[in-house]
CSV table of C-alpha atoms in Angstrom, one decimal:
chain,number,residue,atom,x,y,z
A,203,GLY,CA,220.2,30.2,-65.8
A,204,ARG,CA,220.4,33.3,-67.8
A,205,LYS,CA,218.3,31.5,-70.3
A,206,GLY,CA,215.7,30.8,-67.6
A,207,LEU,CA,216.1,34.5,-66.3
A,208,ALA,CA,215.1,35.9,-69.6
A,209,GLY,CA,212.4,33.9,-70.4
A,210,LEU,CA,210.8,34.7,-67.0
A,211,SER,CA,211.7,38.5,-67.8
A,212,LEU,CA,209.5,38.4,-71.0
A,213,ILE,CA,207.1,36.5,-69.6
A,214,LEU,CA,206.7,39.2,-67.1
A,215,PHE,CA,206.8,42.0,-69.6
A,216,VAL,CA,204.2,40.3,-71.6
A,217,ALA,CA,201.8,39.9,-68.9
A,218,GLY,CA,202.4,43.6,-67.3
A,219,THR,CA,201.2,44.7,-71.0
A,220,LEU,CA,198.5,42.7,-71.2
A,221,ALA,CA,197.5,44.0,-67.9
A,222,ALA,CA,198.1,47.2,-69.2
A,223,TYR,CA,195.9,46.7,-72.0
A,224,TRP,CA,192.9,45.5,-70.1
A,225,ILE,CA,193.5,48.0,-67.4
A,226,SER,CA,192.8,50.7,-70.3
A,227,ALA,CA,190.4,48.7,-72.1
A,228,ILE,CA,188.3,48.0,-68.8
A,229,VAL,CA,188.8,50.5,-66.5
A,230,VAL,CA,190.6,53.8,-68.2
A,231,SER,CA,188.8,53.9,-71.4
A,232,PRO,CA,185.4,53.8,-70.0
A,233,LEU,CA,186.1,56.5,-67.3
A,234,ARG,CA,187.5,58.8,-70.4
A,235,ALA,CA,184.5,58.1,-72.2
A,236,LEU,CA,182.5,59.0,-69.4
A,237,ASP,CA,184.3,62.0,-68.9
A,238,ALA,CA,183.8,63.3,-72.2
A,239,ALA,CA,180.3,62.4,-72.1
A,240,ALA,CA,179.7,64.6,-69.4
A,241,GLU,CA,181.8,67.6,-70.6
A,242,LYS,CA,179.4,67.3,-73.4
A,243,VAL,CA,176.3,67.3,-71.2
A,244,ALA,CA,177.5,70.3,-69.3
A,245,SER,CA,178.0,71.9,-72.5
A,246,GLY,CA,174.4,71.7,-73.1
A,247,ASP,CA,173.9,68.1,-74.9
A,248,ARG,CA,171.7,66.4,-73.2
A,249,THR,CA,171.2,63.4,-76.0
A,250,GLU,CA,175.0,61.9,-75.1
A,251,ARG,CA,174.8,58.6,-72.9
A,252,VAL,CA,177.8,56.4,-72.0
A,253,ARG,CA,178.0,53.0,-73.2
A,254,VAL,CA,177.3,50.7,-70.3
A,255,ARG,CA,179.9,47.7,-71.4
A,256,SER,CA,180.2,45.4,-67.6
A,257,GLY,CA,178.2,44.7,-65.0
A,258,ASP,CA,181.6,46.2,-62.5
A,259,GLU,CA,181.9,49.6,-60.5
A,260,VAL,CA,182.9,51.0,-63.8
A,261,GLY,CA,179.5,49.8,-65.6
A,262,ARG,CA,177.4,50.7,-62.8
A,263,LEU,CA,178.7,54.1,-62.5
A,264,ALA,CA,178.0,54.6,-66.1
A,265,ALA,CA,174.5,53.7,-65.5
A,266,VAL,CA,173.8,56.2,-63.1
A,267,PHE,CA,175.4,58.7,-65.4
A,268,ASN,CA,172.8,57.9,-67.7
A,269,ARG,CA,169.8,57.8,-65.7
A,270,MET,CA,171.1,61.0,-64.2
A,271,VAL,CA,171.2,62.4,-67.5
A,272,ASP,CA,167.6,61.1,-68.3
A,273,ARG,CA,166.5,62.6,-65.1
A,274,VAL,CA,168.1,66.2,-66.3
A,275,ASP,CA,166.7,65.6,-69.7
A,276,SER,CA,163.2,65.0,-68.4
A,277,ALA,CA,163.5,68.0,-66.1
A,278,TYR,CA,164.7,70.4,-68.9
A,279,ARG,CA,161.7,69.1,-71.4
A,280,GLU,CA,159.2,70.0,-68.4
A,281,LEU,CA,160.8,73.3,-68.0
A,282,GLU,CA,160.5,74.1,-71.2
A,283,GLU,CA,156.9,72.8,-71.4
A,284,ALA,CA,156.3,75.6,-68.6
A,285,ASN,CA,158.0,78.4,-70.1
A,286,ASP,CA,156.1,77.7,-73.6
A,287,VAL,CA,153.2,77.5,-71.8
A,288,LEU,CA,153.9,80.7,-69.8
A,289,GLU,CA,154.7,82.6,-72.7
A,290,THR,CA,151.7,81.4,-74.2
A,291,ARG,CA,149.5,83.0,-71.4
A,292,VAL,CA,151.9,86.4,-71.3
A,293,LYS,CA,151.1,86.9,-75.2
A,294,GLN,CA,147.3,86.1,-74.5
A,295,ARG,CA,147.1,88.2,-71.5
A,296,THR,CA,149.2,91.1,-72.9
A,297,HIS,CA,146.5,90.8,-76.1
A,298,GLN,CA,143.8,90.9,-73.7
A,299,LEU,CA,145.3,93.8,-72.2
A,300,GLY,CA,145.7,96.0,-75.5
A,301,ALA,CA,142.3,94.9,-76.3
A,302,GLU,CA,140.9,96.1,-72.8
A,303,ILE,CA,142.9,99.4,-72.9
A,304,ASP,CA,141.8,100.0,-76.8
A,305,GLN,CA,138.1,99.6,-75.7
A,306,ARG,CA,138.4,101.7,-72.6
A,307,ARG,CA,139.9,104.7,-74.6
A,308,LEU,CA,137.0,104.3,-77.2
A,309,ALA,CA,134.7,104.2,-74.7
A,310,GLU,CA,136.3,107.6,-72.7
A,311,GLU,CA,136.2,109.3,-76.3
A,312,ALA,CA,132.9,108.1,-77.3
A,313,LEU,CA,131.9,109.8,-73.1
A,314,GLN,CA,134.2,112.9,-74.1
A,315,GLY,CA,132.1,113.5,-77.2
A,316,SER,CA,129.1,112.7,-75.3
A,317,GLU,CA,129.9,115.3,-72.7
A,318,ARG,CA,130.8,117.6,-75.2
A,319,ARG,CA,127.7,117.1,-77.3
A,320,TYR,CA,125.4,117.5,-74.3
A,321,ARG,CA,127.3,120.6,-72.9
A,322,SER,CA,126.9,122.4,-76.4
A,323,LEU,CA,123.3,121.3,-76.3
A,324,PHE,CA,122.8,122.5,-73.1
A,325,ASP,CA,124.8,125.8,-73.3
A,326,GLU,CA,123.0,126.7,-76.7
A,327,ASN,CA,119.2,125.6,-75.6
A,328,LEU,CA,117.7,129.2,-76.2
A,329,SER,CA,114.9,127.8,-73.3
A,330,GLY,CA,116.5,128.2,-69.5
A,331,SER,CA,117.7,124.9,-68.4
A,332,PHE,CA,119.1,123.5,-64.9
A,333,LEU,CA,119.9,121.0,-62.5
A,334,CYS,CA,119.4,121.2,-59.2
A,335,ARG,CA,119.3,119.2,-55.8
A,336,PRO,CA,115.9,118.8,-54.0
A,337,ASP,CA,117.0,121.2,-51.9
A,338,GLY,CA,117.2,124.0,-54.2
A,339,GLU,CA,121.2,124.3,-55.1
A,340,LEU,CA,121.6,124.7,-58.5
A,341,LEU,CA,124.1,122.0,-59.6
A,342,ALA,CA,124.4,123.5,-63.0
A,343,CYS,CA,122.5,125.7,-65.6
A,344,ASN,CA,122.9,127.7,-69.7
A,345,PRO,CA,123.2,130.8,-70.4
A,346,ALA,CA,119.5,131.7,-71.0
A,347,PHE,CA,118.6,130.4,-67.2
A,348,ALA,CA,120.7,133.4,-66.2
A,349,ARG,CA,119.5,135.9,-68.8
A,350,ILE,CA,115.9,134.9,-68.0
A,351,PHE,CA,116.5,135.5,-64.2
A,352,GLY,CA,118.2,138.4,-64.8
A,353,PHE,CA,122.0,137.1,-63.8
A,354,GLN,CA,125.2,138.0,-66.1
A,355,THR,CA,126.4,134.6,-66.1
A,356,PRO,CA,125.6,131.4,-65.3
A,357,ALA,CA,128.1,131.1,-62.4
A,358,GLU,CA,126.1,134.1,-60.7
A,359,ALA,CA,123.0,132.4,-60.9
A,360,MET,CA,124.5,129.2,-59.4
A,361,GLN,CA,125.3,131.1,-56.6
A,362,GLN,CA,121.9,131.6,-55.7
A,363,SER,CA,119.3,129.1,-54.3
A,364,PHE,CA,116.7,128.0,-56.8
A,365,LEU,CA,114.1,128.2,-53.8
A,366,SER,CA,114.6,132.3,-54.1
A,367,LEU,CA,113.4,131.9,-57.7
A,368,PHE,CA,109.7,131.1,-56.6
A,369,PRO,CA,107.1,134.1,-56.0
A,370,SER,CA,106.6,132.5,-52.7
A,371,PHE,CA,108.0,129.8,-50.3
A,372,ALA,CA,104.8,127.9,-50.5
A,373,ASP,CA,105.2,127.5,-54.3
A,374,ALA,CA,109.0,126.3,-53.3
A,375,VAL,CA,107.8,123.8,-51.2
A,376,ARG,CA,104.9,122.5,-53.3
A,377,GLN,CA,107.3,122.1,-56.3
A,378,MET,CA,110.7,120.6,-54.1
A,379,GLY,CA,107.9,118.1,-52.8
A,380,LEU,CA,106.7,117.2,-56.1
A,381,LEU,CA,110.6,116.8,-57.0
A,382,ARG,CA,111.1,114.3,-54.0
A,383,GLU,CA,108.2,112.6,-54.6
A,384,HIS,CA,108.6,111.6,-58.7
A,385,GLY,CA,112.6,112.4,-58.6
A,386,ARG,CA,112.7,114.6,-61.7
A,387,LEU,CA,109.9,117.2,-63.2
A,388,TRP,CA,109.8,117.5,-67.0
A,389,ASN,CA,108.2,120.6,-68.6
A,390,VAL,CA,106.5,121.9,-65.4
A,391,GLU,CA,105.2,125.9,-66.1
A,392,LEU,CA,105.9,127.9,-63.3
A,393,GLU,CA,105.5,131.6,-62.7
A,394,MET,CA,109.0,132.7,-61.0
A,395,ARG,CA,110.8,135.7,-60.4
A,396,ARG,CA,113.5,137.2,-61.7
A,397,SER,CA,116.7,138.7,-59.2
A,398,GLU,CA,115.6,142.0,-59.3
A,399,GLU,CA,111.9,141.0,-58.0
A,400,ARG,CA,110.1,140.8,-61.5
A,401,ARG,CA,107.8,137.9,-62.4
A,402,VAL,CA,108.9,135.9,-65.0
A,403,GLY,CA,105.5,134.3,-66.9
A,404,LYS,CA,104.6,130.9,-67.5
A,405,GLU,CA,106.9,130.2,-70.2
A,406,GLY,CA,109.9,128.9,-68.2
A,407,ARG,CA,110.3,125.3,-69.3
A,408,SER,CA,112.4,123.5,-66.5
A,409,ARG,CA,114.9,120.1,-66.1
A,410,TRP,CA,115.1,118.6,-62.9
């Protein structure tokens, strides 16, 4: 009886050991491999995959895990490509904006230089130069204009209407009519009068 009981115990021990080995090899080991792979994927390694050893629940779980990692990797790749495209566009737009700013700065500097040259030529012109509206309002005049018509400064001259410098109202109406008709008049010879009523000969050249 004791020998039979010992033999049965030995058989049960061997069977238990084999069952434990089978469980470890078939179930526990794949689950550990799956857990280790998940840790690697979570740390950023999207190349990690789990070996599918069987078609049971554990094998199907491993296959699902691999498909999930494939999808995550594909999504990351698309995101990285989109990010690269966006960075390229941002760099291109930044370069374009920089070029536009440089062009605008150069244009502004050229305009300012042109205005300074025009103002210098306008102010230093020895002939009386001025700009006015069709209604006679003076918009600008140079020192020579003010001096010719008896004003102390251009600012003082611009307080007057250009129409008041004509010898008669009829002359003013005629010249303003020509200005409205043609838009501008160049090198027109006129007999005007100074602020103190003295006449100015036909030597003024007007710019409208």
